[in-house]
CSV table of C-alpha atoms in Angstrom, one decimal:
chain,number,residue,atom,x,y,z
A,1138,UNK,CA,-0.3,0.2,0.2
A,1139,UNK,CA,2.7,2.1,1.0
A,1140,UNK,CA,4.5,2.3,-2.6
A,1141,UNK,CA,0.9,2.9,-4.4
A,1142,UNK,CA,1.3,6.1,-2.2
A,1143,UNK,CA,4.8,6.7,-3.1
A,1144,UNK,CA,4.1,6.6,-6.6
A,1145,UNK,CA,2.0,9.4,-6.5
A,1146,UNK,CA,4.1,11.9,-4.6
A,1147,UNK,CA,5.8,14.3,-6.4
A,1148,UNK,CA,9.5,14.5,-5.7
A,1149,UNK,CA,10.2,16.7,-7.6
A,1150,UNK,CA,8.4,19.2,-10.4
A,1151,UNK,CA,9.4,18.0,-14.3
A,1152,UNK,CA,7.4,20.8,-16.3
A,1153,UNK,CA,7.8,24.2,-14.2
A,1154,UNK,CA,6.5,28.1,-15.2
A,1155,UNK,CA,9.0,31.2,-14.1
A,1156,UNK,CA,8.4,33.8,-11.5
A,1157,UNK,CA,4.7,35.8,-11.6
A,1158,UNK,CA,4.5,39.4,-10.6
A,1159,UNK,CA,1.5,41.6,-9.2
A,1160,UNK,CA,0.5,44.4,-7.6
A,1161,UNK,CA,-2.3,46.6,-6.7
A,1162,UNK,CA,-3.1,49.7,-9.0
A,1163,UNK,CA,-5.7,52.7,-8.6
A,1164,UNK,CA,-8.2,50.4,-10.0
A,1165,UNK,CA,-7.5,46.7,-9.0
A,1166,UNK,CA,-5.0,44.1,-9.4
A,1167,UNK,CA,-2.3,44.1,-12.6
A,1168,UNK,CA,-0.8,40.5,-12.9
A,1169,UNK,CA,2.1,39.4,-15.4
A,1170,UNK,CA,3.6,35.9,-15.9
A,1171,UNK,CA,5.8,34.2,-19.4
A,1172,UNK,CA,4.5,32.0,-21.3
A,1173,UNK,CA,7.1,29.6,-20.5
A,1174,UNK,CA,6.9,26.3,-19.7
A,1175,UNK,CA,10.4,25.1,-18.8
A,1176,UNK,CA,11.6,21.0,-19.1
A,1177,UNK,CA,14.3,21.0,-16.3
A,1178,UNK,CA,16.7,23.1,-18.5
A,1179,UNK,CA,14.9,23.4,-21.7
A,1180,UNK,CA,12.9,26.1,-22.9
A,1181,UNK,CA,10.0,23.5,-23.8
A,1182,UNK,CA,6.9,25.2,-24.0
A,1183,UNK,CA,6.3,29.2,-24.7
A,1184,UNK,CA,2.9,29.1,-24.8
A,1185,UNK,CA,1.9,28.7,-21.3
A,1186,UNK,CA,-1.2,30.5,-19.5
A,1187,UNK,CA,-0.4,30.8,-16.5
A,1188,UNK,CA,-2.8,33.3,-15.6
A,1189,UNK,CA,-6.3,32.2,-15.5
A,1190,UNK,CA,-9.7,34.4,-14.2
A,1191,UNK,CA,-11.6,32.7,-11.2
A,1192,UNK,CA,-15.2,33.3,-10.9
A,1193,UNK,CA,-15.8,36.8,-11.2
A,1194,UNK,CA,-13.7,38.2,-8.5
A,1195,UNK,CA,-10.3,37.2,-8.8
A,1196,UNK,CA,-7.3,36.1,-11.1
A,1197,UNK,CA,-5.0,33.6,-10.4
A,1198,UNK,CA,-0.9,33.3,-11.4
A,1199,UNK,CA,0.7,30.2,-11.1
A,1200,UNK,CA,4.6,29.1,-10.8
A,1201,UNK,CA,5.9,25.9,-10.2
A,1202,UNK,CA,4.6,22.7,-11.8
A,1203,UNK,CA,2.0,22.9,-14.4
A,1204,UNK,CA,0.2,20.3,-14.2
A,1205,UNK,CA,-0.4,20.9,-10.4
A,1206,UNK,CA,-1.7,24.1,-11.9
A,1207,UNK,CA,-4.4,22.5,-14.0
A,1208,UNK,CA,-5.3,20.5,-10.7
A,1209,UNK,CA,-5.5,23.4,-8.9
A,1210,UNK,CA,-8.2,24.8,-12.0
A,1211,UNK,CA,-10.1,21.6,-12.0
A,1212,UNK,CA,-10.8,21.9,-8.1
A,1213,UNK,CA,-11.4,25.9,-8.2
A,1214,UNK,CA,-13.4,25.2,-11.4
A,1215,UNK,CA,-15.5,23.0,-8.7
A,1216,UNK,CA,-15.6,25.0,-6.3
A,1217,UNK,CA,-17.2,27.9,-8.4
A,1218,UNK,CA,-19.5,25.7,-9.3
A,1219,UNK,CA,-21.2,24.5,-6.4
A,1220,UNK,CA,-20.7,28.5,-5.4
A,1221,UNK,CA,-22.8,29.5,-8.3
A,1222,UNK,CA,-25.2,26.6,-7.9
A,1223,UNK,CA,-26.1,28.1,-5.0
A,1224,UNK,CA,-27.0,30.8,-6.7
A,1225,UNK,CA,-28.2,33.3,-3.7
A,1226,UNK,CA,-26.7,36.3,-5.3
A,1227,UNK,CA,-23.5,35.6,-3.8
A,1228,UNK,CA,-20.4,35.1,-5.0
A,1229,UNK,CA,-16.9,33.5,-3.4
A,1230,UNK,CA,-14.5,36.8,-3.3
A,1231,UNK,CA,-10.5,37.2,-3.2
A,1232,UNK,CA,-9.7,37.0,-0.2
A,1233,UNK,CA,-12.0,33.3,0.0
A,1234,UNK,CA,-10.3,32.1,-2.2
A,1235,UNK,CA,-7.4,33.1,-1.3
A,1236,UNK,CA,-8.1,31.3,2.0
A,1237,UNK,CA,-9.5,28.1,0.4
A,1238,UNK,CA,-6.0,27.8,-1.8
A,1239,UNK,CA,-3.7,27.9,1.2
A,1240,UNK,CA,-5.7,24.9,3.4
A,1241,UNK,CA,-5.5,23.1,0.0
A,1242,UNK,CA,-1.5,23.9,-0.4
A,1243,UNK,CA,-1.3,22.9,3.6
A,1244,UNK,CA,-3.0,20.2,3.9
A,1245,UNK,CA,-1.0,18.3,1.2
A,1246,UNK,CA,2.3,20.1,2.4
A,1247,UNK,CA,1.3,17.8,5.6
A,1248,UNK,CA,1.0,14.9,3.5
A,1249,UNK,CA,4.5,15.2,2.1
A,1250,UNK,CA,2.9,15.0,-1.2
A,1251,UNK,CA,2.7,19.6,-2.2
A,1252,UNK,CA,1.2,21.0,-5.3
A,1253,UNK,CA,5.1,22.3,-6.3
A,1254,UNK,CA,3.4,25.7,-7.0
A,1255,UNK,CA,4.0,29.4,-6.0
A,1256,UNK,CA,0.4,31.0,-6.7
A,1257,UNK,CA,-0.7,34.7,-6.3
A,1258,UNK,CA,-4.2,35.4,-5.8
A,1259,UNK,CA,-5.5,39.2,-6.8
A,1260,UNK,CA,-9.0,40.4,-7.3
A,1261,UNK,CA,-11.7,43.2,-6.3
A,1262,UNK,CA,-14.8,42.3,-4.4
A,1263,UNK,CA,-16.8,45.9,-3.5
A,1264,UNK,CA,-14.4,47.9,-4.2
A,1265,UNK,CA,-12.1,46.4,-2.1
A,1266,UNK,CA,-9.4,45.0,-3.3
A,1267,UNK,CA,-7.4,42.7,-2.5
A,1268,UNK,CA,-3.7,40.5,-3.9
A,1269,UNK,CA,-2.5,37.4,-1.2
A,1270,UNK,CA,0.0,34.7,-2.0
A,1271,UNK,CA,0.2,31.1,-1.4
A,1272,UNK,CA,3.0,28.3,-1.4
A,1273,UNK,CA,3.7,25.0,-1.8
A,1274,UNK,CA,4.3,25.2,2.4
A,1275,UNK,CA,1.4,26.7,2.7
A,1276,UNK,CA,3.2,29.8,3.3
A,1277,UNK,CA,0.5,32.8,3.0
A,1278,UNK,CA,0.5,36.5,3.5
A,1279,UNK,CA,-1.2,39.7,1.6
A,1280,UNK,CA,0.7,42.5,0.5
A,1281,UNK,CA,0.0,45.7,-1.8
A,1282,UNK,CA,2.9,43.9,-4.2
A,1283,UNK,CA,3.9,40.1,-4.5
A,1284,UNK,CA,5.9,38.0,-6.5
A,1285,UNK,CA,7.1,34.0,-6.9
A,1286,UNK,CA,10.4,32.9,-7.4
A,1287,UNK,CA,13.0,35.0,-8.1
A,1288,UNK,CA,10.8,37.7,-8.4
A,1289,UNK,CA,10.9,38.0,-5.4
A,1290,UNK,CA,14.7,38.8,-5.6
A,1291,UNK,CA,14.7,40.7,-8.6
A,1292,UNK,CA,11.2,42.8,-9.2
A,1293,UNK,CA,10.0,42.8,-5.3
A,1294,UNK,CA,13.0,45.6,-4.4
A,1295,UNK,CA,11.8,47.9,-7.5
A,1296,UNK,CA,8.2,47.6,-6.8
A,1297,UNK,CA,9.4,49.0,-3.0
A,1298,UNK,CA,10.9,52.1,-4.5
A,1299,UNK,CA,8.7,52.9,-7.2
A,1300,UNK,CA,5.1,51.4,-6.2
A,1301,UNK,CA,2.4,53.4,-5.3
A,1302,UNK,CA,-1.7,53.1,-4.5
A,1303,UNK,CA,-2.5,55.9,-7.2
A,1304,UNK,CA,-1.0,53.9,-10.1
A,1305,UNK,CA,-3.3,54.7,-13.3
A,1306,UNK,CA,-3.3,51.4,-15.2
A,1307,UNK,CA,-0.4,52.9,-17.8
A,1308,UNK,CA,2.1,53.5,-15.1
A,1309,UNK,CA,0.9,50.1,-13.5
A,1310,UNK,CA,2.0,48.1,-16.7
A,1311,UNK,CA,4.9,49.9,-17.3
A,1312,UNK,CA,6.2,49.0,-13.5
A,1313,UNK,CA,5.3,46.1,-14.1
A,1314,UNK,CA,6.9,45.6,-17.7
A,1315,UNK,CA,9.9,46.9,-15.7
A,1316,UNK,CA,10.2,44.1,-13.4
A,1317,UNK,CA,10.1,41.2,-16.1
A,1318,UNK,CA,12.4,42.5,-18.1
A,1319,UNK,CA,15.0,42.6,-15.3
A,1320,UNK,CA,13.4,38.9,-15.1
A,1321,UNK,CA,13.9,38.1,-18.6
A,1322,UNK,CA,17.9,39.6,-18.4
A,1323,UNK,CA,18.7,37.6,-15.0
A,1324,UNK,CA,16.1,34.6,-15.3
A,1325,UNK,CA,17.9,31.6,-16.6
A,1326,UNK,CA,14.3,30.3,-17.1
A,1327,UNK,CA,12.7,33.4,-18.2
A,1328,UNK,CA,11.0,33.6,-22.1
A,1329,UNK,CA,10.3,36.6,-23.7
A,1330,UNK,CA,6.8,36.4,-24.4
A,1331,UNK,CA,4.4,37.7,-21.8
A,1332,UNK,CA,0.8,38.3,-20.7
A,1333,UNK,CA,0.0,40.7,-18.3
A,1334,UNK,CA,-3.8,40.7,-17.0
A,1335,UNK,CA,-6.3,42.9,-15.0
A,1336,UNK,CA,-9.0,42.3,-12.6
A,1337,UNK,CA,-11.0,45.4,-12.0
A,1338,UNK,CA,-14.9,45.8,-10.2
A,1339,UNK,CA,-16.1,45.1,-14.2
A,1340,UNK,CA,-14.0,42.4,-14.8
A,1341,UNK,CA,-10.9,40.3,-15.6
A,1342,UNK,CA,-8.8,41.0,-18.6
A,1343,UNK,CA,-5.8,38.8,-20.0
A,1344,UNK,CA,-4.3,40.9,-22.5
A,1345,UNK,CA,-2.4,39.1,-25.3
A,1346,UNK,CA,0.6,38.1,-25.2
A,1347,UNK,CA,3.5,40.2,-26.6
A,1348,UNK,CA,7.4,40.5,-26.5
A,1349,UNK,CA,9.4,42.7,-24.7
A,1350,UNK,CA,13.0,45.5,-26.2
A,1351,UNK,CA,15.6,44.3,-24.6
A,1352,UNK,CA,18.6,46.7,-24.4
A,1353,UNK,CA,22.6,45.1,-24.8
A,1354,UNK,CA,24.0,48.6,-26.3
A,1355,UNK,CA,26.1,49.6,-23.4
A,1356,UNK,CA,29.6,50.6,-25.1
A,1357,UNK,CA,31.1,47.6,-21.7
A,1358,UNK,CA,29.3,44.6,-23.5
A,1359,UNK,CA,31.2,45.2,-27.1
A,1360,UNK,CA,34.7,43.7,-25.6
A,1361,UNK,CA,34.4,42.6,-22.4
A,1362,UNK,CA,37.9,41.2,-22.0
A,1363,UNK,CA,39.9,43.7,-23.6
A,1364,UNK,CA,43.1,43.8,-21.8
A,1365,UNK,CA,41.8,40.9,-19.3
A,1366,UNK,CA,42.2,37.9,-21.9
A,1367,UNK,CA,40.4,34.7,-20.1
A,1368,UNK,CA,38.3,37.3,-18.0
A,1369,UNK,CA,34.5,37.4,-18.9
B,15,UNK,CA,12.4,25.9,-5.3
B,16,UNK,CA,12.6,29.6,-4.9
B,17,UNK,CA,16.3,29.5,-3.8
B,18,UNK,CA,18.7,32.0,-5.7
B,19,UNK,CA,21.9,29.8,-4.8
B,20,UNK,CA,25.1,32.2,-4.7
B,21,UNK,CA,27.4,29.5,-3.8
B,22,UNK,CA,27.0,27.5,-6.5
B,23,UNK,CA,29.8,27.2,-8.9
B,24,UNK,CA,30.1,29.8,-12.0
B,25,UNK,CA,28.8,28.0,-14.7
B,26,UNK,CA,29.0,29.4,-18.4
B,27,UNK,CA,25.7,26.7,-19.6
B,28,UNK,CA,26.7,27.9,-22.7
B,29,UNK,CA,26.3,27.2,-26.3
B,30,UNK,CA,29.6,27.1,-28.3
B,31,UNK,CA,30.3,26.2,-31.6
B,32,UNK,CA,33.5,26.1,-34.2
B,33,UNK,CA,33.3,26.1,-37.6
B,34,UNK,CA,35.9,25.2,-40.8
B,35,UNK,CA,35.1,27.3,-44.4
B,36,UNK,CA,37.1,27.6,-47.1
B,37,UNK,CA,39.7,30.2,-46.0
B,38,UNK,CA,40.1,29.6,-41.8
B,39,UNK,CA,37.5,29.3,-39.1
B,40,UNK,CA,34.4,31.1,-37.4
B,41,UNK,CA,33.9,30.8,-33.7
B,42,UNK,CA,30.9,31.7,-32.0
B,43,UNK,CA,29.6,31.2,-28.2
B,44,UNK,CA,26.0,32.9,-26.6
B,45,UNK,CA,26.9,35.3,-23.5
B,46,UNK,CA,25.3,34.0,-20.7
B,47,UNK,CA,27.3,33.1,-17.1
B,48,UNK,CA,24.5,32.1,-13.9
B,49,UNK,CA,25.1,31.3,-10.6
B,50,UNK,CA,21.9,28.3,-10.2
B,51,UNK,CA,19.1,30.0,-11.9
B,52,UNK,CA,20.6,33.9,-11.8
B,53,UNK,CA,22.3,34.7,-14.7
B,54,UNK,CA,25.5,36.6,-13.2
B,55,UNK,CA,27.1,38.1,-16.7
B,56,UNK,CA,24.8,38.8,-19.3
B,57,UNK,CA,27.4,40.0,-21.6
B,58,UNK,CA,30.2,37.7,-21.1
B,59,UNK,CA,33.0,37.1,-23.6
B,60,UNK,CA,33.4,32.9,-24.1
B,61,UNK,CA,35.8,33.8,-27.1
B,62,UNK,CA,39.2,33.6,-25.5
B,63,UNK,CA,42.8,34.5,-27.0
B,64,UNK,CA,45.2,32.3,-26.8
B,65,UNK,CA,47.5,33.1,-29.4
B,66,UNK,CA,47.0,36.0,-32.6
B,67,UNK,CA,46.0,33.2,-34.2
B,68,UNK,CA,44.5,30.7,-32.2
B,69,UNK,CA,41.3,31.1,-30.1
B,70,UNK,CA,39.6,28.6,-27.3
B,71,UNK,CA,35.7,28.6,-26.7
B,72,UNK,CA,35.2,27.8,-23.3
B,73,UNK,CA,32.5,25.8,-21.5
B,74,UNK,CA,31.3,24.0,-18.6
B,75,UNK,CA,33.0,25.5,-15.0
B,76,UNK,CA,33.8,29.4,-15.5
B,77,UNK,CA,37.0,29.0,-13.5
B,78,UNK,CA,38.1,25.5,-14.4
B,79,UNK,CA,38.0,27.1,-18.4
B,80,UNK,CA,39.4,30.1,-17.6
B,81,UNK,CA,42.3,28.5,-15.9
B,82,UNK,CA,43.0,27.1,-18.5
B,83,UNK,CA,43.0,28.8,-21.4
B,84,UNK,CA,45.6,31.0,-19.0
B,85,UNK,CA,48.1,27.8,-18.3
B,86,UNK,CA,47.9,27.4,-22.3
B,87,UNK,CA,48.3,30.9,-22.9
B,88,UNK,CA,51.0,31.2,-20.8
B,89,UNK,CA,52.9,28.3,-22.3
B,90,UNK,CA,52.3,29.2,-26.2
B,91,UNK,CA,53.6,32.6,-25.6
B,92,UNK,CA,56.9,30.3,-24.3
B,93,UNK,CA,56.7,28.3,-27.1
B,94,UNK,CA,55.8,30.9,-29.5
B,95,UNK,CA,59.5,32.7,-28.4
B,96,UNK,CA,61.7,29.8,-28.3
B,97,UNK,CA,59.9,28.8,-32.0
B,98,UNK,CA,60.5,32.0,-33.9
B,99,UNK,CA,57.3,31.7,-35.3
B,100,UNK,CA,53.4,31.8,-34.2
B,101,UNK,CA,52.6,28.4,-32.9
B,102,UNK,CA,50.0,26.4,-35.0
B,103,UNK,CA,46.8,24.9,-33.6
B,104,UNK,CA,47.3,21.5,-33.0
B,105,UNK,CA,50.1,22.2,-30.9
B,106,UNK,CA,47.6,24.8,-28.8
B,107,UNK,CA,44.7,22.2,-29.0
B,108,UNK,CA,47.3,19.4,-27.7
B,109,UNK,CA,48.4,21.6,-24.7
B,110,UNK,CA,45.1,22.4,-23.9
B,111,UNK,CA,44.2,18.5,-24.5
B,112,UNK,CA,47.3,17.6,-21.8
B,113,UNK,CA,45.7,19.9,-19.2
B,114,UNK,CA,42.6,18.4,-19.7
B,115,UNK,CA,43.7,15.1,-19.4
B,116,UNK,CA,45.9,14.7,-16.6
B,117,UNK,CA,43.5,17.2,-14.8
B,118,UNK,CA,40.4,15.2,-15.2
B,119,UNK,CA,39.0,14.0,-12.2
B,120,UNK,CA,39.4,17.9,-11.0
B,121,UNK,CA,38.6,19.9,-14.2
B,122,UNK,CA,34.4,20.5,-15.6
B,123,UNK,CA,35.1,21.6,-18.7
B,124,UNK,CA,34.6,21.2,-22.4
B,125,UNK,CA,36.3,23.5,-25.2
B,126,UNK,CA,36.5,24.0,-28.5
B,127,UNK,CA,40.0,25.3,-29.9
B,128,UNK,CA,39.9,26.9,-33.6
B,129,UNK,CA,42.1,29.0,-35.3
B,130,UNK,CA,44.5,29.6,-38.5
B,131,UNK,CA,48.0,28.8,-39.3
B,132,UNK,CA,50.1,28.9,-42.9
B,133,UNK,CA,51.0,25.3,-42.8
B,134,UNK,CA,47.1,23.5,-42.3
B,135,UNK,CA,44.9,27.0,-42.8
B,136,UNK,CA,42.0,26.9,-40.8
B,137,UNK,CA,41.0,23.8,-38.2
B,138,UNK,CA,39.1,23.1,-35.3
B,139,UNK,CA,39.3,21.1,-32.3
B,140,UNK,CA,37.4,19.8,-30.0
B,141,UNK,CA,38.1,19.0,-26.6
B,142,UNK,CA,35.8,17.8,-24.7
B,143,UNK,CA,35.5,16.2,-21.0
B,144,UNK,CA,37.9,13.7,-19.9
B,145,UNK,CA,40.6,15.5,-22.1
B,146,UNK,CA,40.2,13.5,-26.2
B,147,UNK,CA,41.2,16.0,-28.7
B,148,UNK,CA,38.8,15.7,-32.2
B,149,UNK,CA,39.4,17.4,-35.0
B,150,UNK,CA,36.6,17.9,-36.9
B,151,UNK,CA,35.3,20.1,-39.8
B,152,UNK,CA,33.2,21.4,-37.1
B,153,UNK,CA,32.0,21.4,-33.5
B,154,UNK,CA,30.1,22.4,-31.4
B,155,UNK,CA,29.8,22.3,-27.3
B,156,UNK,CA,28.1,23.4,-24.5
B,157,UNK,CA,24.6,22.3,-22.4
B,158,UNK,CA,22.6,24.5,-25.9
B,159,UNK,CA,24.4,22.1,-28.8
B,160,UNK,CA,22.2,19.2,-27.4
B,161,UNK,CA,19.8,21.3,-29.3
B,162,UNK,CA,22.2,21.5,-32.5
B,163,UNK,CA,22.8,18.0,-33.5
B,164,UNK,CA,20.0,17.5,-35.6
B,165,UNK,CA,20.4,21.6,-37.5
B,166,UNK,CA,23.5,20.8,-38.3
B,167,UNK,CA,23.3,17.5,-39.3
B,168,UNK,CA,20.9,19.2,-41.8
B,169,UNK,CA,22.4,22.5,-42.2
B,170,UNK,CA,26.3,21.8,-42.6
B,171,UNK,CA,28.4,21.4,-45.8
B,172,UNK,CA,31.9,21.3,-46.7
B,173,UNK,CA,33.6,24.3,-48.8
B,174,UNK,CA,31.5,27.4,-47.6
B,175,UNK,CA,32.1,30.7,-48.1
B,176,UNK,CA,33.0,33.2,-44.4
B,177,UNK,CA,29.8,34.6,-45.3
B,178,UNK,CA,28.3,31.6,-44.7
B,179,UNK,CA,30.5,30.2,-42.3
B,180,UNK,CA,29.3,33.2,-39.9
B,181,UNK,CA,25.3,33.3,-41.2
B,182,UNK,CA,25.1,29.3,-40.2
B,183,UNK,CA,27.0,29.8,-36.4
B,184,UNK,CA,25.2,32.9,-36.3
B,185,UNK,CA,21.6,30.9,-36.9
B,186,UNK,CA,22.4,28.2,-34.5
B,187,UNK,CA,23.7,29.8,-31.3
B,188,UNK,CA,20.4,31.7,-31.7
B,189,UNK,CA,18.5,28.5,-32.0
B,190,UNK,CA,20.1,26.9,-28.9
B,191,UNK,CA,19.8,30.3,-27.2
B,192,UNK,CA,15.9,29.6,-27.6
B,193,UNK,CA,15.6,26.4,-26.7
B,194,UNK,CA,18.7,26.3,-23.6
B,195,UNK,CA,17.8,28.6,-20.5
B,196,UNK,CA,21.6,28.2,-19.7
B,197,UNK,CA,22.4,29.9,-23.1
B,198,UNK,CA,21.2,33.5,-23.5
B,199,UNK,CA,22.2,37.0,-24.5
B,200,UNK,CA,23.9,38.1,-27.4
B,201,UNK,CA,25.7,35.9,-30.2
B,202,UNK,CA,29.4,36.6,-30.7
B,203,UNK,CA,31.6,35.3,-33.8
B,204,UNK,CA,35.2,35.6,-33.9
B,205,UNK,CA,36.4,35.0,-37.9
B,206,UNK,CA,40.1,33.9,-38.3
B,207,UNK,CA,41.6,33.7,-41.5
B,208,UNK,CA,45.2,34.2,-43.0
B,209,UNK,CA,44.6,38.2,-43.0
B,210,UNK,CA,43.9,38.5,-39.2
B,211,UNK,CA,41.0,37.5,-37.1
B,212,UNK,CA,37.2,40.1,-37.0
B,213,UNK,CA,35.1,40.4,-33.6
B,214,UNK,CA,31.5,40.5,-34.2
B,215,UNK,CA,28.5,41.2,-31.8
B,216,UNK,CA,24.7,40.5,-32.5
B,217,UNK,CA,22.6,41.6,-29.9
B,218,UNK,CA,18.5,39.6,-29.5
B,219,UNK,CA,17.1,42.3,-32.1
B,220,UNK,CA,19.1,41.9,-34.6
B,221,UNK,CA,19.1,38.0,-34.2
B,222,UNK,CA,15.9,35.9,-36.4
B,223,UNK,CA,12.4,35.6,-34.8
B,224,UNK,CA,11.6,31.2,-34.9
B,225,UNK,CA,9.0,29.2,-33.6
B,226,UNK,CA,6.3,30.9,-30.9
B,227,UNK,CA,8.3,33.6,-30.7
B,228,UNK,CA,7.1,37.2,-31.4
B,229,UNK,CA,8.4,40.2,-32.5
B,230,UNK,CA,9.2,42.6,-29.8
B,231,UNK,CA,7.6,46.0,-28.7
B,232,UNK,CA,9.0,48.4,-25.7
B,233,UNK,CA,5.8,47.9,-23.8
B,234,UNK,CA,2.1,46.5,-24.4
B,235,UNK,CA,0.7,50.1,-24.4
B,236,UNK,CA,1.7,50.1,-27.7
B,237,UNK,CA,-0.2,47.6,-28.9
B,238,UNK,CA,-3.1,48.1,-27.1
B,239,UNK,CA,-2.9,51.9,-28.4
B,240,UNK,CA,-3.6,52.9,-24.8
B,241,UNK,CA,-2.2,57.3,-24.3
B,242,UNK,CA,1.4,57.6,-23.2
B,243,UNK,CA,0.9,58.9,-19.9
B,244,UNK,CA,1.7,62.7,-19.5
B,245,UNK,CA,5.4,63.4,-18.8
B,246,UNK,CA,5.8,67.0,-17.3
């Protein structure tokens, strides 16, 4: 019986998504992620959608094992379905969905069979903006800006410096793009195809994928080892 | 999973290539050096001078490949003085082999030695892990090379011109960068023939777009046609 249980465990991830970055802005939440599904160090899939609307009020962004993310989507689809079936005019808000996900992730962690993801859950309900994150060991918190993976090290410092509560849509998009560009330069598993999505009181929009321009024209990049052969 | 390991050895994940053509050789490489998942240097120069007429492409451990090339440069310098004329490519490659072979338990570096001399013209020697030496009309190495075996089987031709050879190298490195997370940045090429040495530099925006990649933009806002925020 143990061997059956063992074969069900996720011991290590196979197809993984990289960072998700999200911020609160004037009208709601903005979230960004690239569309890469890496298979170890191979950039195997380049059109993986990692940002999904949940119900009427929430957006989920996922990094980590893609198959586990797809399973989480199945759980959430069922959650929303049952919520709709009550037909009572009420609907699950982002705080509730985040709480549900936290319970799922933590309980799996306690059984030593984690869902190998770091999730970002953002949304707006009745004018109240919410942005939270939960990861594979059940650590969860909310903040004005969150990120997963390398985004915590590379994007959050930029956001700490440049975020404010009154960002317009345009300012928010530019700020997220700045973060995604740094990730493109400095994260091995980043892929240059990005999706940005927003959620406001009116609903969720996932924008079409696009690529970012990168800059390589620093004079120092031309001949970095002149005078120091063998260095880099 | 979300760790950046700053104590991980610096490794040049890498794609390196050396190709002979009807007047000399073309060496090519990407420019990414990574520490775990973090890109420590996005514009490295992995094509290192051993003598005026012999260069080496380095892959694997940045430290190991550097120290091997430093020793070989030192020995070749003395050898050139004693010989009274430029060293041959074969001698340079064999010095590399001796170091790689005799220190095989302690080194983790794959090298491609390429150059031109008046006796044999353009030559390419591969020195993979373990210290084997193998002369080839073209050589590929580094983690990105896995994605290029099929490409070269199909695209390599005997007796190419300098332009064809450089175009082949540029295309190949660019294809590898598209799929290997450990390769990235710019494409650097070095052309060596009887006339001398030419270095070239090709940033991402000058490389072709492959499958599932998109043309790049400054911002999503340009695509959406949203008005730019006012700058006073």
